[in-house]
Amino acid sequence: MQVDGSNVIQAPRERVWTLLQDPGVLARCVPGVQEMTPDGPDSYTAVLNVAVGPVKGKFKAKVKISNQVPPESMTLQIEAKAPTGIVNAVGQLVLVDQGESTRVDWSGEPKMMGMIASLAGRLIGGISKSQADVFFGNLEKEALKPVPA
C-alpha cells in the first residue's frame, strides 16, 4: 500500500533540513518515541510505543537515512519489531522551498506482518496520515524555537 501527503512548515528549507538531521529533534517529533539513539552514520535505533488501530505495543526500530540530497530530499528505511508483528517501511521526503516556508512532500510504502497486519492493515492509510500530521506539527514547533547561538 502506498501512502503520501504534504505538510507545510513555517520555516525556510535549510532550517527544516537541519532539524530533520537532529536525532534529538526527531525523538521529540515522532509520535510514541521513548528513545532514539544514533548507531552509525545516518542510522538510529529507537524504541516506540505505538498503537495501530486495535494493536498496541512497544516496537524496537532501526532507522536508516539514505539518498540524501541536502536540503532537497532523503529516503528513510524503517524496520520495527514487536511481539505483535513487524513493520517495514521505505519513505521519501522532498523539501520544496517556498521562501519563508517549506512544503514537505512525503510518500511511503509500509509493509506489515503478524498480528498487526491482520488487525490493523486496513487502517494504515488513515493512521499514516494522522501520524504524519502530528510529526510535522511537532517539527514546526521545533522550527519556530529560537536557533541556538
mmCIF file of C-alpha atoms in Angstrom:
data_model
loop_
_atom_site.group_PDB
_atom_site.id
_atom_site.type_symbol
_atom_site.label_atom_id
_atom_site.label_comp_id
_atom_site.label_asym_id
_atom_site.label_seq_id
_atom_site.Cartn_x
_atom_site.Cartn_y
_atom_site.Cartn_z
ATOM 1 C CA MET A 1 0.000 0.000 0.000
ATOM 2 C CA GLN A 2 1.294 3.446 -0.936
ATOM 3 C CA VAL A 3 0.693 6.383 1.432
ATOM 4 C CA ASP A 4 1.543 10.003 0.702
ATOM 5 C CA GLY A 5 0.824 13.577 1.630
ATOM 6 C CA SER A 6 2.196 17.097 2.009
ATOM 7 C CA ASN A 7 2.694 19.293 5.040
ATOM 8 C CA VAL A 8 3.871 22.913 5.222
ATOM 9 C CA ILE A 9 6.379 24.020 7.866
ATOM 10 C CA GLN A 10 6.642 27.746 8.574
ATOM 11 C CA ALA A 11 10.442 27.831 8.278
ATOM 12 C CA PRO A 12 12.992 28.094 5.470
ATOM 13 C CA ARG A 13 14.021 24.829 3.793
ATOM 14 C CA GLU A 14 17.585 24.858 5.212
ATOM 15 C CA ARG A 15 16.196 25.112 8.760
ATOM 16 C CA VAL A 16 13.776 22.229 8.158
ATOM 17 C CA TRP A 17 16.592 20.118 6.669
ATOM 18 C CA THR A 18 18.825 20.796 9.687
ATOM 19 C CA LEU A 19 16.053 19.799 12.093
ATOM 20 C CA LEU A 20 15.456 16.545 10.192
ATOM 21 C CA GLN A 21 19.129 15.646 10.726
ATOM 22 C CA ASP A 22 18.997 16.080 14.522
ATOM 23 C CA PRO A 23 18.174 12.866 16.449
ATOM 24 C CA GLY A 24 17.061 14.865 19.499
ATOM 25 C CA VAL A 25 14.557 16.798 17.398
ATOM 26 C CA LEU A 26 13.345 13.611 15.722
ATOM 27 C CA ALA A 27 12.867 11.932 19.101
ATOM 28 C CA ARG A 28 10.688 14.859 20.214
ATOM 29 C CA CYS A 29 8.697 14.933 16.966
ATOM 30 C CA VAL A 30 7.958 11.278 16.167
ATOM 31 C CA PRO A 31 4.794 10.162 17.988
ATOM 32 C CA GLY A 32 5.410 7.484 20.613
ATOM 33 C CA VAL A 33 9.218 7.667 20.692
ATOM 34 C CA GLN A 34 10.650 6.749 24.085
ATOM 35 C CA GLU A 35 14.260 6.897 22.976
ATOM 36 C CA MET A 36 16.276 7.412 19.819
ATOM 37 C CA THR A 37 19.982 6.697 19.689
ATOM 38 C CA PRO A 38 22.441 7.181 16.824
ATOM 39 C CA ASP A 39 24.146 3.863 15.993
ATOM 40 C CA GLY A 40 26.225 4.862 12.975
ATOM 41 C CA PRO A 41 26.271 7.420 10.195
ATOM 42 C CA ASP A 42 22.675 8.263 9.278
ATOM 43 C CA SER A 43 21.430 5.290 11.309
ATOM 44 C CA TYR A 44 19.397 5.175 14.518
ATOM 45 C CA THR A 45 17.884 2.722 16.954
ATOM 46 C CA ALA A 46 14.575 3.714 18.506
ATOM 47 C CA VAL A 47 12.019 2.422 20.988
ATOM 48 C CA LEU A 48 8.428 3.450 20.285
ATOM 49 C CA ASN A 49 5.102 2.897 21.983
ATOM 50 C CA VAL A 50 2.706 2.607 19.082
ATOM 51 C CA ALA A 51 -0.988 1.993 18.688
ATOM 52 C CA VAL A 52 -2.067 0.919 15.201
ATOM 53 C CA GLY A 53 -5.810 0.501 15.334
ATOM 54 C CA PRO A 54 -6.581 -2.120 17.990
ATOM 55 C CA VAL A 55 -2.936 -3.258 18.217
ATOM 56 C CA LYS A 56 -0.688 -1.616 20.782
ATOM 57 C CA GLY A 57 2.899 -2.432 21.547
ATOM 58 C CA LYS A 58 6.458 -1.424 22.204
ATOM 59 C CA PHE A 59 8.418 -1.528 18.971
ATOM 60 C CA LYS A 60 12.184 -1.664 18.640
ATOM 61 C CA ALA A 61 13.100 0.057 15.406
ATOM 62 C CA LYS A 62 16.085 0.584 13.137
ATOM 63 C CA VAL A 63 16.002 3.770 11.064
ATOM 64 C CA LYS A 64 18.387 4.406 8.172
ATOM 65 C CA ILE A 65 18.591 7.628 6.161
ATOM 66 C CA SER A 66 19.942 7.366 2.626
ATOM 67 C CA ASN A 67 19.916 9.056 -0.780
ATOM 68 C CA GLN A 68 20.370 12.456 0.838
ATOM 69 C CA VAL A 69 20.382 15.479 -1.450
ATOM 70 C CA PRO A 70 20.732 18.410 1.003
ATOM 71 C CA PRO A 71 18.483 20.330 1.503
ATOM 72 C CA GLU A 72 16.089 18.764 -1.002
ATOM 73 C CA SER A 73 15.347 15.103 -0.349
ATOM 74 C CA MET A 74 16.099 11.902 1.546
ATOM 75 C CA THR A 75 14.964 8.318 1.815
ATOM 76 C CA LEU A 76 14.056 6.687 5.148
ATOM 77 C CA GLN A 77 14.101 2.950 5.750
ATOM 78 C CA ILE A 78 12.427 1.696 8.922
ATOM 79 C CA GLU A 79 12.228 -1.785 10.372
ATOM 80 C CA ALA A 80 10.211 -2.033 13.580
ATOM 81 C CA LYS A 81 9.611 -5.227 15.560
ATOM 82 C CA ALA A 82 7.245 -6.001 18.425
ATOM 83 C CA PRO A 83 5.600 -9.135 19.785
ATOM 84 C CA THR A 84 2.527 -8.151 17.729
ATOM 85 C CA GLY A 85 4.383 -8.088 14.422
ATOM 86 C CA ILE A 86 6.847 -6.380 12.142
ATOM 87 C CA VAL A 87 6.545 -3.160 10.175
ATOM 88 C CA ASN A 88 8.965 -2.425 7.340
ATOM 89 C CA ALA A 89 8.672 0.859 5.503
ATOM 90 C CA VAL A 90 10.539 2.843 2.907
ATOM 91 C CA GLY A 91 9.673 6.509 2.639
ATOM 92 C CA GLN A 92 10.756 9.544 0.682
ATOM 93 C CA LEU A 93 10.806 13.158 1.896
ATOM 94 C CA VAL A 94 11.083 16.018 -0.611
ATOM 95 C CA LEU A 95 11.525 19.543 0.765
ATOM 96 C CA VAL A 96 10.137 22.241 -1.546
ATOM 97 C CA ASP A 97 11.410 25.783 -0.924
ATOM 98 C CA GLN A 98 8.554 28.271 -0.555
ATOM 99 C CA GLY A 99 10.588 31.220 0.720
ATOM 100 C CA GLU A 100 9.854 31.571 4.426
ATOM 101 C CA SER A 101 8.070 28.214 4.494
ATOM 102 C CA THR A 102 8.815 24.696 3.282
ATOM 103 C CA ARG A 103 6.406 22.181 1.822
ATOM 104 C CA VAL A 104 7.400 18.635 2.694
ATOM 105 C CA ASP A 105 6.026 16.097 0.239
ATOM 106 C CA TRP A 106 6.180 12.609 1.707
ATOM 107 C CA SER A 107 5.417 9.167 0.431
ATOM 108 C CA GLY A 108 5.976 5.678 1.716
ATOM 109 C CA GLU A 109 5.143 2.061 1.430
ATOM 110 C CA PRO A 110 4.584 0.336 4.780
ATOM 111 C CA LYS A 111 4.521 -3.451 4.899
ATOM 112 C CA MET A 112 3.196 -5.231 7.974
ATOM 113 C CA MET A 113 3.494 -8.833 9.094
ATOM 114 C CA GLY A 114 1.999 -10.734 12.002
ATOM 115 C CA MET A 115 -0.982 -9.839 14.159
ATOM 116 C CA ILE A 116 -0.554 -6.148 13.360
ATOM 117 C CA ALA A 117 -1.134 -6.853 9.648
ATOM 118 C CA SER A 118 -4.299 -8.851 10.214
ATOM 119 C CA LEU A 119 -5.832 -6.460 12.755
ATOM 120 C CA ALA A 120 -4.658 -3.051 11.560
ATOM 121 C CA GLY A 121 -3.731 -3.451 7.898
ATOM 122 C CA ARG A 122 -6.873 -1.785 6.538
ATOM 123 C CA LEU A 123 -6.365 1.237 8.807
ATOM 124 C CA ILE A 124 -2.756 2.017 7.863
ATOM 125 C CA GLY A 125 -3.550 4.728 5.300
ATOM 126 C CA GLY A 126 -5.512 6.896 7.726
ATOM 127 C CA ILE A 127 -3.137 6.169 10.592
ATOM 128 C CA SER A 128 -0.121 7.133 8.449
ATOM 129 C CA LYS A 129 -1.715 10.465 7.545
ATOM 130 C CA SER A 130 -2.671 11.317 11.134
ATOM 131 C CA GLN A 131 0.781 10.335 12.463
ATOM 132 C CA ALA A 132 2.435 12.439 9.730
ATOM 133 C CA ASP A 133 0.274 15.412 10.725
ATOM 134 C CA VAL A 134 1.383 15.017 14.358
ATOM 135 C CA PHE A 135 5.048 14.656 13.337
ATOM 136 C CA PHE A 136 5.044 17.722 11.071
ATOM 137 C CA GLY A 137 3.099 19.769 13.642
ATOM 138 C CA ASN A 138 5.778 18.909 16.205
ATOM 139 C CA LEU A 139 8.518 19.687 13.660
ATOM 140 C CA GLU A 140 7.018 23.110 13.028
ATOM 141 C CA LYS A 141 7.052 23.823 16.793
ATOM 142 C CA GLU A 142 10.760 22.896 16.794
ATOM 143 C CA ALA A 143 11.362 25.124 13.752
ATOM 144 C CA LEU A 144 9.772 28.112 15.490
ATOM 145 C CA LYS A 145 12.070 27.834 18.520
ATOM 146 C CA PRO A 146 14.979 30.288 18.545
ATOM 147 C CA VAL A 147 18.116 28.939 16.861
ATOM 148 C CA PRO A 148 20.889 28.382 19.442
ATOM 149 C CA ALA A 149 23.828 30.753 19.023
#
